[in-house]
Short mmCIF file of C-alpha atoms in Angstrom, two decimals:
data_model
loop_
_atom_site.label_atom_id
_atom_site.label_comp_id
_atom_site.label_asym_id
_atom_site.label_seq_id
_atom_site.Cartn_x
_atom_site.Cartn_y
_atom_site.Cartn_z
CA MET J 57 -57.44 2.20 3.65
CA LEU J 58 -55.04 4.04 5.97
CA PRO J 59 -53.73 7.47 4.95
CA ALA J 60 -50.41 7.48 3.09
CA GLY J 61 -47.42 7.28 5.40
CA VAL J 62 -49.08 5.26 8.18
CA LEU J 63 -47.54 1.82 8.43
CA THR J 64 -49.61 -1.19 9.25
CA ALA J 65 -48.56 -3.38 12.14
CA ARG J 66 -46.93 -6.02 9.96
CA ARG J 67 -45.01 -3.43 7.89
CA ALA J 68 -43.75 -1.93 11.13
CA VAL J 69 -42.15 -5.24 12.05
CA VAL J 70 -40.05 -5.06 8.90
CA ALA J 71 -39.42 -1.35 9.33
CA ALA J 72 -38.09 -1.73 12.86
CA ALA J 73 -34.65 -2.79 11.62
CA ARG J 74 -34.39 0.01 9.03
CA PRO J 75 -33.60 3.71 9.18
CA ARG J 76 -36.17 5.76 11.13
CA TRP J 77 -38.29 8.40 9.43
CA ALA J 78 -39.47 11.60 10.99
CA VAL J 79 -42.46 13.76 10.10
CA SER J 80 -42.21 17.49 9.77
CA ALA J 81 -45.03 19.69 8.47
CA GLY J 82 -46.56 16.82 6.51
CA ILE J 83 -43.36 15.89 4.67
CA ARG J 84 -41.65 12.61 5.57
CA HIS J 85 -37.86 12.43 5.55
CA ARG J 86 -35.05 10.59 7.28
CA SER J 87 -33.81 12.13 10.50
CA GLY J 88 -30.32 13.44 9.92
CA ASP J 89 -30.99 14.21 6.23
CA ASP J 90 -29.11 17.31 5.11
CA ARG J 91 -32.13 18.37 3.06
CA LYS J 92 -34.81 17.95 5.71
CA CYS J 93 -37.16 20.82 6.52
CA THR J 94 -36.37 22.52 9.81
CA THR J 95 -39.34 24.88 10.07
CA ALA J 96 -43.03 24.28 10.02
CA GLY J 97 -43.48 26.46 6.97
CA CYS J 98 -40.82 24.76 4.88
CA ARG J 99 -42.04 23.40 1.53
CA LEU J 100 -40.09 21.47 -1.06
CA PRO J 101 -40.54 21.89 -4.80
CA GLU J 102 -43.45 19.79 -6.00
CA PRO J 103 -42.22 17.69 -8.94
CA LYS J 104 -44.38 15.03 -10.49
CA ARG J 105 -45.07 12.31 -7.92
CA ARG J 106 -45.43 8.59 -8.27
CA SER J 107 -46.09 6.05 -5.56
CA TYR J 108 -43.84 3.08 -4.85
CA VAL J 109 -42.92 0.78 -2.04
CA GLY J 110 -39.32 1.26 -0.97
CA CYS J 111 -37.51 0.33 2.21
CA GLY J 112 -40.50 -1.82 3.12
CA ARG J 113 -43.09 1.00 3.11
CA ARG J 114 -45.11 3.23 0.85
CA ALA J 115 -43.65 6.60 0.10
CA THR J 116 -43.84 9.43 -2.41
CA ASP J 117 -40.97 9.60 -4.86
CA PHE J 118 -39.42 12.97 -5.54
CA PRO J 119 -36.94 12.33 -8.38
CA SER J 120 -35.10 15.62 -7.89
CA VAL J 121 -34.67 15.26 -4.12
CA ALA J 122 -32.19 12.74 -2.72
CA GLY J 123 -32.35 10.95 0.62
CA TYR J 124 -35.99 9.93 0.89
CA CYS J 125 -35.22 6.20 1.11
CA THR J 126 -32.25 4.00 1.95
CA ALA J 127 -32.78 1.92 -1.20
CA ARG J 128 -34.35 2.36 -4.59
CA ALA J 129 -37.83 1.14 -5.37
CA GLY J 130 -37.98 -2.63 -5.06
CA LYS J 131 -34.30 -2.83 -4.05
CA LYS J 132 -32.49 -3.64 -0.84
CA THR J 133 -28.85 -3.86 0.14
CA VAL J 134 -27.65 -7.09 1.77
CA PRO J 135 -24.22 -7.92 3.18
CA PHE J 136 -22.51 -10.89 1.55
CA VAL J 137 -20.70 -12.49 4.47
CA LEU J 138 -17.78 -14.89 4.49
CA ALA J 139 -19.30 -18.28 5.22
CA ASP J 140 -17.64 -21.04 7.19
CA ILE J 141 -15.30 -22.81 4.73
CA GLY J 142 -14.60 -25.66 7.10
CA GLU J 143 -11.46 -27.25 8.55
CA GLY J 144 -11.58 -24.98 11.60
CA ILE J 145 -10.70 -21.89 9.56
CA SER J 146 -11.72 -18.71 11.44
CA GLU J 147 -10.05 -16.02 9.34
CA VAL J 148 -8.59 -15.56 5.87
CA THR J 149 -6.46 -13.06 3.99
CA VAL J 150 -8.00 -11.40 0.93
CA LYS J 151 -5.58 -12.07 -1.93
CA GLU J 152 -7.46 -10.60 -4.89
CA TRP J 153 -10.78 -8.92 -5.68
CA TYR J 154 -12.68 -9.85 -8.84
CA VAL J 155 -15.36 -7.15 -8.36
CA ASN J 156 -15.44 -3.42 -7.72
CA VAL J 157 -18.12 -1.03 -6.52
CA GLY J 158 -20.72 -0.66 -9.25
CA ASP J 159 -20.12 -4.06 -10.84
CA VAL J 160 -23.14 -6.22 -11.60
CA VAL J 161 -22.78 -9.82 -10.37
CA SER J 162 -24.86 -12.95 -10.82
CA GLU J 163 -25.17 -15.93 -8.52
CA PHE J 164 -22.00 -18.06 -8.44
CA ASP J 165 -19.87 -15.31 -10.02
CA ASP J 166 -16.37 -15.06 -8.54
CA VAL J 167 -16.17 -12.30 -5.92
CA CYS J 168 -12.67 -12.66 -4.50
CA GLU J 169 -9.87 -15.05 -3.75
CA VAL J 170 -8.92 -15.64 -0.13
CA GLU J 171 -6.02 -17.45 1.46
CA SER J 172 -6.32 -19.32 4.74
CA ASP J 173 -3.55 -20.99 6.67
CA LYS J 174 -4.40 -24.20 4.80
CA ALA J 175 -5.35 -23.35 1.23
CA THR J 176 -6.47 -20.75 -1.28
CA VAL J 177 -10.21 -20.55 -1.99
CA THR J 178 -12.25 -18.62 -4.56
CA ILE J 179 -15.41 -17.13 -3.03
CA THR J 180 -18.50 -16.98 -5.27
CA SER J 181 -21.57 -14.80 -4.86
CA ARG J 182 -24.84 -16.06 -3.39
CA TYR J 183 -26.74 -13.06 -4.74
CA ALA J 184 -27.46 -11.39 -8.06
CA GLY J 185 -27.26 -7.62 -8.00
CA THR J 186 -24.95 -4.61 -7.92
CA VAL J 187 -21.92 -4.28 -5.63
CA THR J 188 -22.30 -1.15 -3.50
CA LYS J 189 -19.42 -1.53 -1.04
CA VAL J 190 -16.21 -3.54 -0.64
CA HIS J 191 -15.37 -4.02 3.05
CA HIS J 192 -11.74 -5.15 2.87
CA GLU J 193 -8.63 -4.06 1.05
CA THR J 194 -6.40 -6.56 -0.74
CA GLY J 195 -4.12 -8.14 1.84
CA ALA J 196 -6.49 -7.45 4.73
CA THR J 197 -7.73 -10.14 7.13
CA ALA J 198 -11.42 -11.10 7.08
CA ARG J 199 -13.07 -13.20 9.77
CA VAL J 200 -15.66 -15.88 9.09
CA GLY J 201 -19.09 -14.30 9.51
CA SER J 202 -17.96 -10.78 8.57
CA ALA J 203 -19.21 -8.97 5.46
CA LEU J 204 -17.04 -9.09 2.33
CA VAL J 205 -19.17 -6.83 0.11
CA ASP J 206 -22.61 -5.22 0.12
CA ILE J 207 -24.85 -6.10 -2.82
CA GLU J 208 -28.01 -4.30 -3.88
CA VAL J 209 -30.59 -6.91 -4.85
CA ALA J 210 -34.26 -6.97 -5.79
CA GLU J 211 -36.63 -7.34 -2.85
CA GLU J 212 -38.51 -10.62 -2.82
CA GLY J 213 -42.26 -10.35 -3.09
CA HIS J 214 -42.05 -6.67 -4.05
CA PRO J 215 -45.64 -5.61 -4.78
CA ALA J 216 -46.60 -3.71 -7.87
CA GLU J 217 -46.68 0.05 -7.76
CA GLU J 218 -49.96 1.48 -6.50
CA PRO J 219 -51.23 4.52 -8.37
CA VAL J 220 -51.97 7.63 -6.35
CA ALA J 221 -55.29 9.25 -7.13
CA ALA J 222 -54.77 12.93 -7.78
CA ALA J 223 -56.95 15.40 -9.55
CA ALA J 224 -55.42 16.68 -12.78
CA GLY J 225 -54.11 20.21 -12.58
CA THR J 226 -54.31 20.38 -8.78
CA GLU J 227 -51.58 20.23 -6.18
CA SER J 228 -51.93 18.13 -3.06
CA GLU J 229 -49.63 17.47 -0.13
CA PRO J 230 -48.78 13.91 0.89
CA GLU J 231 -51.33 12.82 3.46
CA VAL J 232 -49.36 12.03 6.59
CA LEU J 233 -50.77 11.93 10.10
CA ALA J 234 -47.86 12.94 12.32
CA ASP J 235 -49.31 11.50 15.50
CA ASP J 236 -50.04 8.11 13.95
CA ALA J 237 -46.70 7.92 12.14
CA ASP J 238 -44.74 8.72 15.29
CA ARG J 239 -46.75 6.16 17.22
CA VAL J 240 -46.01 3.45 14.66
CA VAL J 241 -42.24 3.94 14.56
CA ALA J 242 -41.84 4.62 18.29
CA GLY J 243 -39.82 2.28 20.46
CA SER J 244 -36.39 0.84 19.94
CA SER J 245 -37.32 -2.80 20.54
CA GLY J 246 -38.64 -3.27 17.02
CA GLU J 247 -42.20 -3.92 18.28
CA PRO J 248 -44.58 -1.16 17.13
CA ALA J 249 -46.62 0.67 19.74
CA GLY J 250 -50.26 -0.22 19.85
CA LEU J 251 -49.83 -3.84 18.72
CA ASP J 252 -51.75 -6.51 20.57
CA SER J 253 -50.12 -9.67 21.93
CA SER J 254 -50.78 -11.69 18.75
CA ASP J 255 -49.01 -9.13 16.58
CA ALA J 256 -46.08 -9.02 19.04
CA GLY J 257 -45.61 -12.75 18.48
CA VAL J 258 -45.05 -12.05 14.78
CA ALA J 259 -42.22 -9.70 15.69
CA SER J 260 -40.46 -12.27 17.85
CA LYS J 261 -40.65 -15.19 15.38
CA VAL J 262 -37.26 -15.88 13.79
CA LEU J 263 -36.66 -17.98 10.68
CA THR J 264 -33.70 -20.31 11.17
CA THR J 265 -32.73 -23.97 11.51
CA PRO J 266 -32.68 -26.12 14.66
CA ALA J 267 -28.88 -26.31 14.46
CA VAL J 268 -28.59 -22.51 14.53
CA ARG J 269 -31.06 -22.32 17.43
CA ARG J 270 -28.92 -24.81 19.35
CA ILE J 271 -25.74 -22.81 18.73
CA ALA J 272 -27.52 -19.62 19.80
CA ALA J 273 -28.72 -21.31 22.98
CA GLU J 274 -25.21 -22.56 23.78
CA LYS J 275 -23.73 -19.09 23.30
CA GLY J 276 -26.61 -17.31 25.06
CA ILE J 277 -27.54 -15.23 21.99
CA ASP J 278 -31.09 -13.91 21.57
CA LEU J 279 -31.99 -14.68 17.95
CA THR J 280 -34.41 -11.76 17.79
CA THR J 281 -31.42 -9.42 18.09
CA VAL J 282 -29.50 -11.00 15.19
CA ARG J 283 -29.95 -9.64 11.69
CA GLY J 284 -30.53 -12.52 9.29
CA THR J 285 -28.95 -12.40 5.83
CA GLY J 286 -30.54 -15.55 4.43
CA LYS J 287 -33.63 -15.88 2.29
CA GLN J 288 -36.60 -14.00 3.77
CA GLY J 289 -34.42 -12.82 6.66
CA ARG J 290 -33.41 -16.30 7.75
CA VAL J 291 -30.64 -16.29 10.40
CA LEU J 292 -27.63 -18.30 9.19
CA LYS J 293 -24.69 -19.77 11.09
CA GLU J 294 -22.36 -17.06 9.81
CA ASP J 295 -24.81 -14.40 11.08
CA LEU J 296 -24.30 -15.79 14.61
CA LEU J 297 -20.52 -15.80 14.20
CA GLY J 298 -20.51 -12.22 12.97
CA PHE J 299 -22.87 -11.16 15.76
CA GLU J 300 -20.68 -12.83 18.38
CA ASP J 301 -17.58 -11.06 17.02
CA HIS J 302 -19.49 -7.78 17.20
CA LEU J 303 -20.41 -8.42 20.84
CA LEU J 304 -16.84 -9.31 21.74
CA SER J 305 -15.42 -6.24 20.03
CA SER J 306 -18.02 -3.95 21.60
CA SER J 307 -17.56 -5.39 25.11
CA ALA J 308 -13.77 -5.62 25.03
CA PRO J 309 -11.94 -2.89 26.95
CA ALA J 310 -10.20 -0.23 24.94
CA PRO J 311 -6.70 -1.41 24.04
CA PRO J 312 -3.81 0.48 25.59
CA ALA J 313 -2.01 3.02 23.52
CA PRO J 314 0.51 1.23 21.28
CA ALA J 315 4.11 1.52 22.31
CA VAL J 316 6.47 3.27 19.99
CA SER J 317 8.02 0.64 17.71
CA THR J 318 11.75 0.30 17.54
CA PRO J 319 13.40 -0.07 14.15
CA LEU J 320 13.94 -3.76 14.87
CA THR J 321 10.23 -4.59 15.35
CA GLU J 322 9.29 -2.69 12.23
CA ASP J 323 11.38 -5.14 10.19
CA PHE J 324 9.37 -8.21 11.24
CA VAL J 325 7.28 -9.86 8.52
CA PRO J 326 4.15 -11.69 9.74
CA LEU J 327 3.72 -15.36 8.90
CA THR J 328 0.75 -15.98 6.60
CA GLY J 329 -0.69 -18.80 4.53
CA TYR J 330 1.31 -22.02 4.48
CA ALA J 331 4.02 -20.55 6.71
CA LYS J 332 1.42 -19.86 9.40
CA THR J 333 0.20 -23.45 9.11
CA MET J 334 3.76 -24.73 9.39
CA ARG J 335 4.28 -22.84 12.65
CA LYS J 336 1.13 -24.28 14.24
CA THR J 337 1.80 -27.81 13.00
CA MET J 338 5.42 -27.86 14.13
CA GLU J 339 4.50 -26.58 17.59
CA ALA J 340 2.15 -29.56 17.93
CA SER J 341 4.71 -31.95 16.36
CA ASN J 342 7.42 -30.89 18.79
CA LYS J 343 5.36 -32.33 21.66
CA ILE J 344 5.33 -35.84 20.14
CA PRO J 345 7.74 -38.42 21.60
CA THR J 346 9.43 -39.52 18.38
CA LEU J 347 11.51 -42.53 17.43
CA VAL J 348 13.65 -42.37 14.27
CA ILE J 349 15.14 -45.10 12.07
CA THR J 350 17.71 -44.15 9.42
CA ASP J 351 19.14 -46.28 6.61
CA GLU J 352 19.83 -46.24 2.87
CA VAL J 353 18.34 -48.01 -0.15
CA ASN J 354 19.94 -49.14 -3.40
CA LEU J 355 18.20 -47.52 -6.37
CA THR J 356 20.08 -49.32 -9.16
CA ARG J 357 17.13 -51.38 -10.43
CA LEU J 358 14.65 -48.54 -9.98
CA ILE J 359 16.76 -46.15 -12.05
CA GLU J 360 17.20 -48.84 -14.74
CA LEU J 361 13.42 -49.42 -14.87
CA LYS J 362 12.78 -45.71 -15.14
CA ALA J 363 15.18 -45.52 -18.11
CA GLN J 364 13.41 -48.45 -19.84
CA LEU J 365 10.04 -46.70 -19.49
CA ALA J 366 11.32 -43.28 -20.57
CA PRO J 367 10.54 -43.74 -24.33
CA HIS J 368 6.92 -44.51 -23.43
CA VAL J 369 6.11 -42.51 -20.31
CA LYS J 370 7.95 -39.77 -18.44
CA LEU J 371 8.14 -40.64 -14.77
CA THR J 372 10.14 -39.42 -11.81
CA LEU J 373 11.15 -41.69 -8.95
CA LEU J 374 8.59 -40.25 -6.52
CA PRO J 375 5.49 -42.07 -7.94
CA PHE J 376 7.33 -45.40 -7.56
CA LEU J 377 8.31 -44.55 -3.98
CA MET J 378 4.75 -43.51 -3.11
CA LYS J 379 3.28 -46.71 -4.56
CA ALA J 380 5.89 -48.77 -2.71
CA THR J 381 4.84 -46.96 0.47
CA SER J 382 1.20 -47.86 -0.13
CA LEU J 383 2.03 -51.54 -0.67
CA ALA J 384 4.04 -51.59 2.57
CA LEU J 385 1.24 -49.80 4.46
CA ALA J 386 -1.18 -52.50 3.32
CA ARG J 387 0.98 -55.02 5.20
CA HIS J 388 1.38 -52.76 8.24
CA PRO J 389 -1.92 -50.84 8.66
CA ARG J 390 -0.98 -49.57 12.11
CA ILE J 391 1.58 -47.26 10.48
CA ASN J 392 -1.31 -45.73 8.48
CA SER J 393 -3.44 -44.95 11.52
CA THR J 394 -4.84 -41.99 13.44
CA ALA J 395 -4.46 -41.73 17.21
CA SER J 396 -7.39 -41.00 19.52
CA PRO J 397 -7.35 -37.58 21.24
CA ASP J 398 -6.02 -39.07 24.49
CA PHE J 399 -3.57 -41.40 22.67
CA THR J 400 -4.98 -44.48 24.37
CA ALA J 401 -6.19 -46.01 21.08
CA TYR J 402 -5.70 -45.74 17.33
CA ARG J 403 -7.86 -46.14 14.21
CA PRO J 404 -6.33 -47.78 11.11
CA ASN J 405 -7.26 -45.85 7.96
CA ARG J 406 -8.51 -47.77 4.95
CA SER J 407 -7.44 -45.09 2.49
CA HIS J 408 -3.77 -44.44 1.81
CA ASN J 409 -3.80 -40.64 1.44
CA ILE J 410 -0.09 -40.00 1.08
CA GLY J 411 1.11 -36.42 1.38
CA VAL J 412 4.19 -34.98 -0.28
CA ALA J 413 5.93 -31.72 0.57
CA ILE J 414 5.88 -29.23 -2.33
CA ASP J 415 7.87 -26.01 -2.32
CA THR J 416 5.61 -23.21 -3.66
CA PRO J 417 5.91 -19.42 -3.99
CA LEU J 418 3.57 -19.18 -0.97
CA GLY J 419 5.65 -21.51 1.19
CA LEU J 420 5.88 -25.23 1.85
CA ALA J 421 2.60 -27.04 1.14
CA VAL J 422 1.82 -30.69 1.87
CA PRO J 423 -1.06 -31.81 -0.39
CA ASN J 424 -1.89 -35.49 -0.47
CA VAL J 425 -2.75 -37.97 -3.19
CA LYS J 426 -5.99 -39.67 -2.20
CA ASP J 427 -6.41 -43.47 -2.28
CA VAL J 428 -2.96 -44.37 -3.57
CA GLN J 429 -3.81 -48.05 -2.94
CA THR J 430 -6.25 -47.90 -5.88
CA LEU J 431 -3.87 -46.18 -8.31
CA SER J 432 -1.14 -47.42 -10.61
CA VAL J 433 2.29 -45.80 -10.68
CA VAL J 434 1.23 -43.78 -13.73
CA GLY J 435 -2.01 -42.80 -11.98
CA VAL J 436 -0.05 -41.55 -8.99
CA ALA J 437 2.20 -39.54 -11.35
CA HIS J 438 -0.83 -37.86 -12.95
CA ARG J 439 -2.31 -36.91 -9.56
CA LEU J 440 1.04 -35.50 -8.45
CA ALA J 441 1.29 -33.40 -11.60
CA GLU J 442 -2.17 -31.94 -10.96
CA LEU J 443 -1.29 -31.05 -7.36
CA ARG J 444 2.02 -29.46 -8.38
CA ALA J 445 0.27 -27.30 -10.99
CA LYS J 446 -2.35 -26.16 -8.48
CA ALA J 447 0.31 -25.45 -5.86
CA ALA J 448 2.41 -23.40 -8.29
CA ASN J 449 -0.61 -21.23 -9.07
CA GLY J 450 -1.76 -20.97 -5.45
CA LYS J 451 -4.97 -22.88 -6.25
CA LEU J 452 -4.79 -25.74 -3.77
CA ALA J 453 -8.22 -26.42 -2.25
CA PRO J 454 -8.73 -27.33 1.44
CA SER J 455 -9.53 -30.90 0.37
CA ASP J 456 -6.09 -31.15 -1.27
CA VAL J 457 -4.19 -30.45 1.95
CA THR J 458 -6.41 -32.22 4.48
CA GLY J 459 -7.26 -35.84 5.11
CA GLY J 460 -3.69 -37.16 4.86
CA THR J 461 -2.83 -40.46 6.58
CA PHE J 462 0.92 -40.68 5.87
CA THR J 463 3.54 -38.27 4.52
CA LEU J 464 6.75 -38.52 2.50
CA SER J 465 9.09 -35.55 2.75
CA ASN J 466 11.30 -35.40 -0.33
CA MET J 467 13.52 -32.49 0.67
CA GLY J 468 16.44 -34.43 -0.74
CA THR J 469 15.56 -33.10 -4.18
CA ILE J 470 16.91 -29.76 -2.92
CA ALA J 471 19.73 -30.85 -0.61
CA GLY J 472 20.52 -33.19 2.25
CA SER J 473 21.60 -36.82 2.19
CA ALA J 474 19.53 -37.56 5.29
CA PHE J 475 17.45 -35.61 7.77
CA GLN J 476 15.00 -36.17 10.61
CA PRO J 477 11.41 -35.44 9.58
CA MET J 478 8.73 -33.95 11.85
CA ILE J 479 5.46 -35.86 12.21
CA LEU J 480 2.35 -34.05 10.98
CA PRO J 481 -0.39 -34.75 13.56
CA PRO J 482 -2.84 -36.45 13.60
CA GLU J 483 -0.69 -38.81 11.51
CA VAL J 484 1.55 -41.16 13.51
CA ALA J 485 4.50 -41.61 11.11
CA ILE J 486 6.40 -39.90 8.31
CA GLY J 487 9.18 -40.82 5.88
CA ALA J 488 12.05 -38.61 4.73
CA LEU J 489 13.74 -39.14 1.36
CA GLY J 490 17.28 -37.80 1.06
CA ARG J 491 19.44 -36.87 -1.90
CA ILE J 492 20.57 -39.59 -4.32
CA ASN J 493 24.33 -40.06 -4.17
CA TYR J 494 26.65 -42.46 -5.95
CA ARG J 495 28.73 -44.43 -3.48
CA PRO J 496 31.05 -47.45 -3.72
CA ARG J 497 29.10 -50.49 -2.61
CA TYR J 498 29.58 -54.26 -2.94
CA ASP J 499 27.19 -56.04 -5.29
CA ASP J 500 25.90 -59.63 -5.04
CA GLN J 501 29.21 -60.96 -6.41
CA GLU J 502 31.19 -59.06 -3.80
CA ARG J 503 32.45 -56.59 -6.39
CA LEU J 504 32.91 -52.97 -5.46
CA VAL J 505 30.78 -50.93 -7.86
CA ARG J 506 29.51 -47.37 -8.21
CA THR J 507 25.99 -47.52 -6.76
CA PRO J 508 23.15 -44.97 -6.55
CA VAL J 509 21.92 -44.91 -2.96
CA MET J 510 19.39 -42.75 -1.16
CA GLY J 511 19.32 -42.05 2.55
CA VAL J 512 15.90 -42.53 4.18
CA SER J 513 14.58 -41.81 7.66
CA TRP J 514 11.37 -42.90 9.33
CA ALA J 515 9.91 -41.02 12.31
CA ALA J 516 7.02 -42.44 14.35
CA ASP J 517 4.91 -41.44 17.34
CA HIS J 518 6.30 -43.63 20.12
CA ARG J 519 2.99 -43.46 22.00
CA ILE J 520 1.33 -45.52 19.24
CA LEU J 521 4.19 -47.30 17.45
CA ASP J 522 7.23 -49.15 18.73
CA GLY J 523 10.57 -49.51 16.99
CA ALA J 524 9.92 -53.08 15.87
CA ALA J 525 6.72 -52.15 14.05
CA VAL J 526 8.47 -49.32 12.20
CA ALA J 527 11.47 -51.53 11.34
CA ARG J 528 9.25 -54.25 9.85
CA PHE J 529 7.42 -51.66 7.76
CA TYR J 530 10.71 -50.21 6.51
CA LYS J 531 12.06 -53.69 5.65
CA ASP J 532 9.09 -54.37 3.35
CA TRP J 533 9.28 -50.88 1.84
CA LYS J 534 12.97 -51.40 1.03
CA THR J 535 12.16 -54.73 -0.65
CA TYR J 536 9.65 -53.03 -2.94
CA VAL J 537 11.97 -50.13 -3.80
CA GLU J 538 14.98 -52.35 -4.56
CA ASN J 539 12.74 -54.66 -6.65
CA PRO J 540 10.52 -52.17 -8.55
CA SER J 541 8.96 -54.84 -10.78
CA LEU J 542 6.98 -55.88 -7.69
CA VAL J 543 5.59 -52.35 -7.51
CA LEU J 544 4.52 -52.35 -11.15
CA ALA J 545 2.88 -55.76 -10.72
CA ASP J 546 1.17 -54.65 -7.47
CA VAL J 547 2.41 -57.76 -5.72
CA GLN J 548 1.81 -58.44 -2.03
CA LEU J 549 4.83 -59.95 -0.29
CA ASP J 550 4.61 -63.30 1.43
CA GLU J 551 4.37 -63.44 5.19
#
């Protein structure tokens, strides 16, 4: 058995990534410790000792002296990083913290709530332990792959404490061989001095998946230089992202001194959340060659049907209009398609995931009701109510606002008899529903009557759709809306 304080080759591999220890007059301490001995004759008080394995090595515990190990016996501190939450999201804003330093968390406990430019997401813990550090203030921006909090957890495979043989009533110094200890921890590469080639192979082996190895190869990252935060030190995808951000920030030139802000620039408010998404989407939409068709529909029968159903079920007009849209899309699948990246082809979508614009405290959101073609009017109404409640509370998930195939903008509920909508790529068409107004119109008997009418506009990507295709779709949609019993009966029109 080696003397106490001398690390074996395999323990040195683990120790390479942890704080270095120095040896002075037989007492081991961390370099830089305020309480370290500075002279050869320095001796610390000799409280009762017990042996434990901490920080990946055996040491002597002095309860009254701080700073002998970076973690407590059998404990280690791991960073809980922000994982990739999909949909191309690279950074989020921390909206609210559910934990503070010192709190004990279990796996899947809520840690914080973050807001991306697409949705609000609650982040849950992957670890069970004690929070030791919170890396971001509320309202700060956190990048995917960066640490959110540090959590002190139990070390896996922590061996039982080994008793130290000591004669009763006698004092003994910890047995440390300075030469051997220095030789073990020497070198900054993480490979202990004196190891043979077979032991060096242990140091270079990295636990990870083939996908992560491929990403590392594409980015030219040496996996042996990346600190893994997964189980047993496994390198995860977010570890690579965080490591790449670190390299970019360390290699980037120092930014120039900021210019003195004028009072005008200090008044600017940055766009965040849904507003940030709107800016990006509208910039892309503005590049689309758009054709627009505008007309009005007679809502007399639809309003009468709604009144007949009122004693039994409370419905607004929007679920009827969405179901009518789905029935018309079934007859004109090209309207419900997605263009190829080069706009030389299109893919009809089987699902009718119809988005609706919802005004929320966080800005304008466009969640979509999935598979409207499989739902009844009442089913559509229930899904809409769920989305509105989630939007009002800022709880929309990424899946709620992605995957749309067609959109209806109902800004007319606020104001505007008619307006030109902006297409939301990669969709190829959008409908705009204006305000309901009562206008004098002739009925079937050529009588001038007070009639509820609604202005509608249809915008389409002219690279994929021509005016005739959009007009035929609108003609069928108008038939369904002006004859709502066809919508309730889920009737397909004749050719």
